[in-house]
Structures are given as C-alpha cells and as structure tokens.
PDB file of C-alpha atoms in Angstrom:
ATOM      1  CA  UNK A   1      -8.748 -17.833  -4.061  1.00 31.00           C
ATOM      2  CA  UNK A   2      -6.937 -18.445  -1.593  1.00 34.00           C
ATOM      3  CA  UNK A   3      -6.140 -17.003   2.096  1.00 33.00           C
ATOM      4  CA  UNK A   4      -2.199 -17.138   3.482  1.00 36.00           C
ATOM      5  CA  UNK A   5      -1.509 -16.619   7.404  1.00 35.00           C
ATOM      6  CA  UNK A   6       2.181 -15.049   7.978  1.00 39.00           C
ATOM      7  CA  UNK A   7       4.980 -16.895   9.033  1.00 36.00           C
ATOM      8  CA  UNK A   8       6.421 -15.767  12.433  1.00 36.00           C
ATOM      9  CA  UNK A   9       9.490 -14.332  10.035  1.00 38.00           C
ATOM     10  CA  UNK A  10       6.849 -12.200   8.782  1.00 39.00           C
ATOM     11  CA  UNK A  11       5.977 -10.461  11.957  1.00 41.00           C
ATOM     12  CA  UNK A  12       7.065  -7.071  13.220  1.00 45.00           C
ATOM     13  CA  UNK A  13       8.926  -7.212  15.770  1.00 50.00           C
ATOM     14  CA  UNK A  14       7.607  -5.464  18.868  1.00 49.00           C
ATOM     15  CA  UNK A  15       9.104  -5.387  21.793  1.00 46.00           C
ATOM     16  CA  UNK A  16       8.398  -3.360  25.612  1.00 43.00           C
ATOM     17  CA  UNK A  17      10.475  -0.807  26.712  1.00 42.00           C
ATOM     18  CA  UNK A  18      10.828  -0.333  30.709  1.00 39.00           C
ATOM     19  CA  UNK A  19       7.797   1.488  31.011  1.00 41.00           C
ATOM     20  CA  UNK A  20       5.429  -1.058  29.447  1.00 49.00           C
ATOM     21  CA  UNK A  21       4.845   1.059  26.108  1.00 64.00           C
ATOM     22  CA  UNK A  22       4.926  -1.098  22.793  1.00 68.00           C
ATOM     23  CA  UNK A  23       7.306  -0.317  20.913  1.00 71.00           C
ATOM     24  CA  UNK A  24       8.342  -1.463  17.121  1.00 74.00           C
ATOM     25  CA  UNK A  25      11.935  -1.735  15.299  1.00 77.00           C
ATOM     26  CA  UNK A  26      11.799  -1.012  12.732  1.00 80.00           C
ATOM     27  CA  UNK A  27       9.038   1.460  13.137  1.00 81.00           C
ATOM     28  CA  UNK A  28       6.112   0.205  11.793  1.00 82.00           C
ATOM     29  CA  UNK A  29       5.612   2.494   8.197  1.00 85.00           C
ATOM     30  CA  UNK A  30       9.320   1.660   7.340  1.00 89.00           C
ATOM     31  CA  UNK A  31       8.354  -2.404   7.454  1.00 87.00           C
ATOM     32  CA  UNK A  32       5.532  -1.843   5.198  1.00 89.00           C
ATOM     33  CA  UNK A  33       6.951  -0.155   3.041  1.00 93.00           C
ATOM     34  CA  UNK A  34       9.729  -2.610   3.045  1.00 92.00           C
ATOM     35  CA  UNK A  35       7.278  -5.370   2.258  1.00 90.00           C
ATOM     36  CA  UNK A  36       6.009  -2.991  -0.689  1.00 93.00           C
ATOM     37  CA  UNK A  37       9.731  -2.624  -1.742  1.00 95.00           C
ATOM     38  CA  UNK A  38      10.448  -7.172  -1.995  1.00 93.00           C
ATOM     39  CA  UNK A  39       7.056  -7.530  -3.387  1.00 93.00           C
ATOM     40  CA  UNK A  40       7.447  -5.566  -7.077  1.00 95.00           C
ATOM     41  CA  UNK A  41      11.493  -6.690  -6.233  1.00 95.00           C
ATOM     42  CA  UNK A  42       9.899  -9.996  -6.864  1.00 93.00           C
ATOM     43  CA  UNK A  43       7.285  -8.892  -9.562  1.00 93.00           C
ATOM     44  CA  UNK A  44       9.903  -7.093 -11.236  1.00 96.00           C
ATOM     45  CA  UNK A  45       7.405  -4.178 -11.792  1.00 96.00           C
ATOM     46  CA  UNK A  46       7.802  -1.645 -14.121  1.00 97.00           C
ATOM     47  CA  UNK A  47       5.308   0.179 -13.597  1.00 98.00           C
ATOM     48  CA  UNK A  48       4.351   1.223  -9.984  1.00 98.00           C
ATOM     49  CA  UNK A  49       2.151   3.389  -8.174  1.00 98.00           C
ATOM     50  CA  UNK A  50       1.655   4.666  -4.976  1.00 98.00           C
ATOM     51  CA  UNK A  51      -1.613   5.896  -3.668  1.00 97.00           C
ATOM     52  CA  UNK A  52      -1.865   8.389  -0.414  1.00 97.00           C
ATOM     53  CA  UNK A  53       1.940   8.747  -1.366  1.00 97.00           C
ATOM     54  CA  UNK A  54       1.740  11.773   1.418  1.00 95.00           C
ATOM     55  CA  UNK A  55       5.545  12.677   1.886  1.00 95.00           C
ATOM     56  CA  UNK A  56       7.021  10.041  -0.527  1.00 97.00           C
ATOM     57  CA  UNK A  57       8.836   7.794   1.994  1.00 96.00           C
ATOM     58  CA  UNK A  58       7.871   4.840   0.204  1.00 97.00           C
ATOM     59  CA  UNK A  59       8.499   6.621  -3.305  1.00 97.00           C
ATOM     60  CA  UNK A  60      12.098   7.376  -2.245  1.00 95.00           C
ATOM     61  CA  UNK A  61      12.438   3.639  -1.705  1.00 96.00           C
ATOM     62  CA  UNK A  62      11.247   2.290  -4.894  1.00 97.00           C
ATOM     63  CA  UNK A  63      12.919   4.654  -7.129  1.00 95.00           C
ATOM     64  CA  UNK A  64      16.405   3.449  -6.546  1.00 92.00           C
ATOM     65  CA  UNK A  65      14.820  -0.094  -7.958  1.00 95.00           C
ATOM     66  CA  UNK A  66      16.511  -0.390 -11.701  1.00 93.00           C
ATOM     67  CA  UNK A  67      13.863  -2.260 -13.083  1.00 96.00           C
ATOM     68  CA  UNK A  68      11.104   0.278 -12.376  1.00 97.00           C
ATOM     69  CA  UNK A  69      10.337   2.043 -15.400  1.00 97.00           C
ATOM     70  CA  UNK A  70       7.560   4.470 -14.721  1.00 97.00           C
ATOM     71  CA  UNK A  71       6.525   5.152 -11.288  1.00 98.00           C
ATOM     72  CA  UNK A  72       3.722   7.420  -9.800  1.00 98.00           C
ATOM     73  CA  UNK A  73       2.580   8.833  -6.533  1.00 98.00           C
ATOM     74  CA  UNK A  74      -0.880   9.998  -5.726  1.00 98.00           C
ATOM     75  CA  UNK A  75      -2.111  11.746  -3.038  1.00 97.00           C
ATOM     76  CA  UNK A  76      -5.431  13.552  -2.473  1.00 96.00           C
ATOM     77  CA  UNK A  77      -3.793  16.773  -0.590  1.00 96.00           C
ATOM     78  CA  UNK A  78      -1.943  18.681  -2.603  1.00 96.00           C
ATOM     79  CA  UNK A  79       0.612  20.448  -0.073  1.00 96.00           C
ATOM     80  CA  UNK A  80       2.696  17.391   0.325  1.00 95.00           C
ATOM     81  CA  UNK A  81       3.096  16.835  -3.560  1.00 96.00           C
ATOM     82  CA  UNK A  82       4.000  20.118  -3.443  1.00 96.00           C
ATOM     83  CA  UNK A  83       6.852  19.733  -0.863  1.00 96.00           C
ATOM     84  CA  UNK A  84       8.155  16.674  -2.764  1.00 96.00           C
ATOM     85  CA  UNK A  85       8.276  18.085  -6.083  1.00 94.00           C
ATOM     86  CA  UNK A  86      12.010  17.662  -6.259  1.00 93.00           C
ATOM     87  CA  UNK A  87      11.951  13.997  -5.318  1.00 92.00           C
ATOM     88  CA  UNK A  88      10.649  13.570  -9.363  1.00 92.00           C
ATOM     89  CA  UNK A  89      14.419  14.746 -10.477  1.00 90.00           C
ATOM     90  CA  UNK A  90      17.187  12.367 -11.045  1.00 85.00           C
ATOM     91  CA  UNK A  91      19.241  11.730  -9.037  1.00 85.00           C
ATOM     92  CA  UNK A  92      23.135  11.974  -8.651  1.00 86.00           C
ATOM     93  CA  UNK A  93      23.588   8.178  -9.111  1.00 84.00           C
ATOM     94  CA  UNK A  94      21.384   8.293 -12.385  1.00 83.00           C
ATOM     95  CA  UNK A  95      24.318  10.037 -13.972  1.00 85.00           C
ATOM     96  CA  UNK A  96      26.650   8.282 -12.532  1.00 87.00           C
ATOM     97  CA  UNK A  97      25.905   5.155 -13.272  1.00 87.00           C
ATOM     98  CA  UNK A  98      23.134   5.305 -16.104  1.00 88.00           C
ATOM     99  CA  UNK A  99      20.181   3.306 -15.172  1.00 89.00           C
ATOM    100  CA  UNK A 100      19.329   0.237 -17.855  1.00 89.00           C
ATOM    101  CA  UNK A 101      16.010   1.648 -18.866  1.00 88.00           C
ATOM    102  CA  UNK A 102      14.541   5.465 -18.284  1.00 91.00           C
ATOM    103  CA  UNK A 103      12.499   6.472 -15.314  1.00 94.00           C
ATOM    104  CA  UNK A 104       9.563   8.475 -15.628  1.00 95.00           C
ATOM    105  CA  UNK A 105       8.516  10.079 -12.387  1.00 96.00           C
ATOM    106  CA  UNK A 106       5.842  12.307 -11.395  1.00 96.00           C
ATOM    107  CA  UNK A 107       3.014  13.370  -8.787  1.00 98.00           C
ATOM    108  CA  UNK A 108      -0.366  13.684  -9.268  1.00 97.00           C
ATOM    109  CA  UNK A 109      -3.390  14.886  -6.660  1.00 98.00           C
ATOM    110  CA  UNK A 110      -6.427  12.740  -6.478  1.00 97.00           C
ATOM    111  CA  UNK A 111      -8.503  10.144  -4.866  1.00 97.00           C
ATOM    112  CA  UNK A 112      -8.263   6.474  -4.277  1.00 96.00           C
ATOM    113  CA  UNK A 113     -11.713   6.376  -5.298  1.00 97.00           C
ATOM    114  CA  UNK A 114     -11.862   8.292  -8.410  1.00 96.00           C
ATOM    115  CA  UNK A 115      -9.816   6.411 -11.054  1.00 96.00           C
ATOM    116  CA  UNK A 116      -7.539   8.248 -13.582  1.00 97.00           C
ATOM    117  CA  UNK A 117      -7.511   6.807 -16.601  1.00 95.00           C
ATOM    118  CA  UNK A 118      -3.452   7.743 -16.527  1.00 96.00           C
ATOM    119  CA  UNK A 119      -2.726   4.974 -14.046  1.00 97.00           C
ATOM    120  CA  UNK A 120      -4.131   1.708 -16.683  1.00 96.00           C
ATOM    121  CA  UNK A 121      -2.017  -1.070 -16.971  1.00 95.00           C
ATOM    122  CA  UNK A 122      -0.056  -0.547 -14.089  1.00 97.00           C
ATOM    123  CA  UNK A 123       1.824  -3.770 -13.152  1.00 95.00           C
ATOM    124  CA  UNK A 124       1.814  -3.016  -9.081  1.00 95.00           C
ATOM    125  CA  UNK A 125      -0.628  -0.613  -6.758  1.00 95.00           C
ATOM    126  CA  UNK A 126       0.165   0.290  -3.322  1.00 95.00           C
ATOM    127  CA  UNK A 127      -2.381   1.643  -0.909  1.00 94.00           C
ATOM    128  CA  UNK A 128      -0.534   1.574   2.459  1.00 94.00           C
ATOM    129  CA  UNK A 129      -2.794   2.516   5.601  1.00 93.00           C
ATOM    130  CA  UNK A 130      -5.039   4.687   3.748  1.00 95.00           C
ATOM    131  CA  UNK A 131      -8.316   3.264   3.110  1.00 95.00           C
ATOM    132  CA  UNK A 132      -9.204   3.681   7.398  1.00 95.00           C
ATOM    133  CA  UNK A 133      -8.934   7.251   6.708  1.00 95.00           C
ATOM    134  CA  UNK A 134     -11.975   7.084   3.947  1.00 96.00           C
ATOM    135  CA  UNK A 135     -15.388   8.166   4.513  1.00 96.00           C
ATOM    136  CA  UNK A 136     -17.926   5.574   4.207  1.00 96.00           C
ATOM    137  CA  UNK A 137     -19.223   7.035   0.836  1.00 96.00           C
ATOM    138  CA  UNK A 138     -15.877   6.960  -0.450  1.00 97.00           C
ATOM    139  CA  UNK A 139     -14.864   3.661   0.869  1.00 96.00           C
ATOM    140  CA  UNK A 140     -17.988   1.934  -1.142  1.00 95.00           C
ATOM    141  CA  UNK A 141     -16.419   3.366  -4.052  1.00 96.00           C
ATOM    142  CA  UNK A 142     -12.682   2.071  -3.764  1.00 96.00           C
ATOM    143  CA  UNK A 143     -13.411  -1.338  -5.241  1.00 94.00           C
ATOM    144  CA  UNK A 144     -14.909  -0.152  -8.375  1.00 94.00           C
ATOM    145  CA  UNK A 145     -12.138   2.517  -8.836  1.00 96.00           C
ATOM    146  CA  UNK A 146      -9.436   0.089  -7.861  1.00 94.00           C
ATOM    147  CA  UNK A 147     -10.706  -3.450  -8.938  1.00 91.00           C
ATOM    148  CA  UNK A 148     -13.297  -2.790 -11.274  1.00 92.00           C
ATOM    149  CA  UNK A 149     -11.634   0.131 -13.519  1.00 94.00           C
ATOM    150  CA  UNK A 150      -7.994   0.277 -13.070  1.00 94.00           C
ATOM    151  CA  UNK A 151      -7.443  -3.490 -12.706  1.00 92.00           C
ATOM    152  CA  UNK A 152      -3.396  -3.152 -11.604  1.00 93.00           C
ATOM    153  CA  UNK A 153      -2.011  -6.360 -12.286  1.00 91.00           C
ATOM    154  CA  UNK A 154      -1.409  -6.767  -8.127  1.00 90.00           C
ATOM    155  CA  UNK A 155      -2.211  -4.629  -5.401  1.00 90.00           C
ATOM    156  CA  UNK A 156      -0.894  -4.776  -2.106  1.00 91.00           C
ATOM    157  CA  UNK A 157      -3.532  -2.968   0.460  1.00 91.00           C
ATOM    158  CA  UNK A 158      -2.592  -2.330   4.395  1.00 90.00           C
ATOM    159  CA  UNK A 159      -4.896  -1.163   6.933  1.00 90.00           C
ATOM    160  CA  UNK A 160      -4.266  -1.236  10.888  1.00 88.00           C
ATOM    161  CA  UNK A 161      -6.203  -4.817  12.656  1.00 86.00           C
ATOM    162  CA  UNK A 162      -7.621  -3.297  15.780  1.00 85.00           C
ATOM    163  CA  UNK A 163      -7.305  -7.005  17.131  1.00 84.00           C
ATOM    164  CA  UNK A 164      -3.746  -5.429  18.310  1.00 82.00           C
ATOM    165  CA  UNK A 165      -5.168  -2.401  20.184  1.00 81.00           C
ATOM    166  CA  UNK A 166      -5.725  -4.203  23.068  1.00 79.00           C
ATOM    167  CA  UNK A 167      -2.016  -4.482  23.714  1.00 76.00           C
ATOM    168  CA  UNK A 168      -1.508  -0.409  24.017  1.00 77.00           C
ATOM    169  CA  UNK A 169      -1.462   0.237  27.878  1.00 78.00           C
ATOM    170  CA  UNK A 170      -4.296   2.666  28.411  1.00 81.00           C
ATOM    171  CA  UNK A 171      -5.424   2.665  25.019  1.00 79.00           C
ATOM    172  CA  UNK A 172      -9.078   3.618  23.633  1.00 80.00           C
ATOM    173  CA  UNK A 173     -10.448   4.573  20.885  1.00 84.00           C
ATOM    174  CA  UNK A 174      -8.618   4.012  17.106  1.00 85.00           C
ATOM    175  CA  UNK A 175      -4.702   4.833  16.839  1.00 85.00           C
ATOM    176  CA  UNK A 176      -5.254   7.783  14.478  1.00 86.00           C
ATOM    177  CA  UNK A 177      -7.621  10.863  15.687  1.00 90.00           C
ATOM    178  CA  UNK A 178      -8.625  10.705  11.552  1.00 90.00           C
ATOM    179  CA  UNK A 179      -9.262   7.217  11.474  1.00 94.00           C
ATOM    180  CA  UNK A 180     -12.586   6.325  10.039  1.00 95.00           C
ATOM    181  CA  UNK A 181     -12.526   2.697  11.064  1.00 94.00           C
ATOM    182  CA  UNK A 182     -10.099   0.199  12.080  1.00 91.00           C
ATOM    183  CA  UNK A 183     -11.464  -3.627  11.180  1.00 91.00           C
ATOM    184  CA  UNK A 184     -10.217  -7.096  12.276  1.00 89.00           C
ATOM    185  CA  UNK A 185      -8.931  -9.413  10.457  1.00 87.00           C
ATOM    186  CA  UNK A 186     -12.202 -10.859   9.393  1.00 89.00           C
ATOM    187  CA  UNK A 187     -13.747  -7.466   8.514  1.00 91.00           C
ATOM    188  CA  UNK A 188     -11.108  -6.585   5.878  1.00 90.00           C
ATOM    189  CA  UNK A 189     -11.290 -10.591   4.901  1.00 86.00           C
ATOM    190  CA  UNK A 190     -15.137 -10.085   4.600  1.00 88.00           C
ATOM    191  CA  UNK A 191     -14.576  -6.907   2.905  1.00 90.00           C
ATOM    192  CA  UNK A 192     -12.164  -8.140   0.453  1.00 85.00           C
ATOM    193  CA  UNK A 193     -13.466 -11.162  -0.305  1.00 82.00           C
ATOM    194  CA  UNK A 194     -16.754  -9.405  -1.552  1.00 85.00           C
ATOM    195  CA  UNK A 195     -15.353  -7.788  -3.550  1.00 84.00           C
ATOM    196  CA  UNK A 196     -12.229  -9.649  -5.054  1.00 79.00           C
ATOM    197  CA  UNK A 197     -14.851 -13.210  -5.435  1.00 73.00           C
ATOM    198  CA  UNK A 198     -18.078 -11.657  -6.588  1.00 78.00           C
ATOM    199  CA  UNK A 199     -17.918  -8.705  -7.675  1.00 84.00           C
ATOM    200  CA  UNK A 200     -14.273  -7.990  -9.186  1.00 81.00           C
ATOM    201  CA  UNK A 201     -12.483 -11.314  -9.630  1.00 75.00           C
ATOM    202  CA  UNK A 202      -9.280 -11.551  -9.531  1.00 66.00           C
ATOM    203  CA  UNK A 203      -7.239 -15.183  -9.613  1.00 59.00           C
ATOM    204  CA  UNK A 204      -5.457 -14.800  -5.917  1.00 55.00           C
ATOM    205  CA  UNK A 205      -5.833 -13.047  -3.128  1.00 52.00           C
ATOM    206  CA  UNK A 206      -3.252 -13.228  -0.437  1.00 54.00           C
ATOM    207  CA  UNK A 207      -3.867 -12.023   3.158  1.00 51.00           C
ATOM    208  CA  UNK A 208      -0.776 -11.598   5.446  1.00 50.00           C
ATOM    209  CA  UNK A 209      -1.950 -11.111   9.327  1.00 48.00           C
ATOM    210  CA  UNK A 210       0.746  -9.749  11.626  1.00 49.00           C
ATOM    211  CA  UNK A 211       0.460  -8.452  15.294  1.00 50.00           C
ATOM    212  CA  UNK A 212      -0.733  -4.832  14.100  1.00 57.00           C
ATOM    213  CA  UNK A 213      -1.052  -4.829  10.368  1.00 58.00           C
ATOM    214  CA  UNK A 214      -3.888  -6.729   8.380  1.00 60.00           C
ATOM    215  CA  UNK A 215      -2.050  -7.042   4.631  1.00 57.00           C
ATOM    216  CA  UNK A 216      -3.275  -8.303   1.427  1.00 60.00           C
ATOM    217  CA  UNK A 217      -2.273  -8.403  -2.148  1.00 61.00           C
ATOM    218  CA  UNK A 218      -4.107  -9.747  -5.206  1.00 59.00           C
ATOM    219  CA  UNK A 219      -3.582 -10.573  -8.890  1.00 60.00           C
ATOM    220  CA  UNK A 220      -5.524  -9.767 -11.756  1.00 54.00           C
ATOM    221  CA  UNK A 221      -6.434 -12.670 -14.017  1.00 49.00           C
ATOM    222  CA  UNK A 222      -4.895 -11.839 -17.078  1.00 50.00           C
ATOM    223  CA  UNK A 223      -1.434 -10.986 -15.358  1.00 45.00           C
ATOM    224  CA  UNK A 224       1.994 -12.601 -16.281  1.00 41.00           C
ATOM    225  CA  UNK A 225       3.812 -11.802 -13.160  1.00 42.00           C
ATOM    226  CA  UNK A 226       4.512 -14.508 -10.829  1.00 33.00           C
TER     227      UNK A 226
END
C-alpha cells in the first residue's frame, strides 16, 4: 500500500491570463482523460469502462486504442447515451485498416453504485470527476459496488481537491452548482484508504496530487497487469 506524490511533469499547467483568472491548457477534462488514455496504453487493457461517460469525450479517445477489445460507457442519465448512440459504430478507419482484434462497443444507463454484473472482469475502470456529484447515501455505497463486487483489475478515480479553490479570484463555494462535496487531499486519502486497506484490499493504491485534481488508481490482487 503505498501513497505516490506527482512529479512536477505531472502537473497541469495553469497559467494567469491579464485579468488574474486561472486558466488551464490543456483544459482540465482533456488532461484527465489523457492520463486515463497512457494508463490502460500502459496496462494494455482490453477491456475498459467508463463510468459517468456523459457525452463520451473520453470514449472517443480510447476507442482509437488497437488493443482495446471491449469497451463500455455508463452513465446514469439516459439523454446523453442517447445523443452518442452513433459513437458505438465503426468507424471509417476500422475498414480501412482492419483493427488486430474486434471491438465491441456499447452504452449502458446506470449507477456507479449499483453494480452490473455485465461489467466483471474488466481489466481497467474509469470514474473521472463523478463521485463529488453523489449523494451521501449513494457515495457509502460506491466502494462495495466498485471494490467489493466488480473488483476491475485497476481503477483510476478523479475528484476535484478543494485545496486549489483558494486560487480562483473571488471564488466561494464548490466549482460545480451540483457538487455534493469537494475533499482535500487527505479526505479522499482517508476515504480511500478505508476502504482499499480494510475493507476491500487491493495490493496498490496510487495517489497522484496535482494543483486541482486529487487522482488515484489501484490494483486488484489477483491482477497480471503491470
């Protein structure tokens, strides 16, 4: 069990624009889902899935990767599977240039918190700013659902550290009007650690802290990926 701080590299980079604002390039979402994109790049998942997918963003990304075999997005509101429907059809490319192995695609609507038996034995889970938007009740529940049922062999979690906030000129309150929450980094640690040590154990837990963005990914102890 162990806990790793981020190199500088790691960081986003944020910079001021004239006006004092904070601004972040690239925009925050795209550098987490970047990270998302070299982590099963160096996992060489094949099977991944994405939960509180919303409008795919991330999907689009990892879908182009010819070593995923099998990928899945989740999201609890149905009107943005709906819209991205056609994002589960091959693409030009695929025909072009056959991809080594099959991918099967598809979209399904439901909760972090309520495990489908359809997502087993996945080899990497993604759940990208999404747990600060949970209930309490429901939040209690994600660690059984995601630690304690489906087990994915690593799971990479992001959720905004309101250590950050601070910097916003003017700023009060959390950065999303539906945020629940927004922890520190020792709150998620805390969190996390409760759950990953004593009640779901799994071999490593990794914590990446960056200016806005408290990250952490884990592996299961009866996973081969390194």
């Amino acid at each position: 069990y162990e806990i790793n701080m981020a190199s500088p590299a790691t960081l986003e980079r944020c910079l001021e624009d004239e006006c004092g604002d904070v601004k972040f390039d690239p925009p925050l979402y795209k550098q987490r889902y970047s990270a998302v994109v070299e982590l099963a790049q160096k996992l060489q998942a094949k099977k991944v899935v994405d939960v509180g997918c919303a409008d795919c963003k991330l999907l689009r990304q990892l879908r182009r990767k010819q070593f995923i075999e099998e990928l899945v997005g989740v999201d609890i509101d149905s009107i943005p599977l709906q819209l991205c429907q056609g994002i589960v059809q091959p693409l030009i490319t695929d025909f072009l240039v056959p991809r080594p192995n099959p991918l099967v695609m598809r979209l399904m609507q439901g909760s972090i918190a309520e495990p489908d038996r359809r997502l087993l034995n996945f080899d990497l889970l993604a759940c990208i700013e999404v747990i600060e938007h949970l209930d309490p009740p429901v939040l209690d529940r994600v660690p059984e659902s995601v630690f304690g049922v489906l087990r994915p062999k690593v799971v990479a979690m992001t959720t905004p550290n309101a250590e950050f906030n601070v910097l916003f000129p003017g700023f009060s309150g959390f950065r999303h009007a539906d945020h629940r929450f927004e922890w520190t980094r020792k709150e998620f640690q805390l969190w996390l650690g409760y759950n990953l040590v004593v009640v779901h154990p799994y071999t490593t837990a990794s914590y990446i802290y960056s200016a806005t963005t408290s990250t952490m990914s884990v592996s299961f102890p009866d996973s081969n990926l390194q």
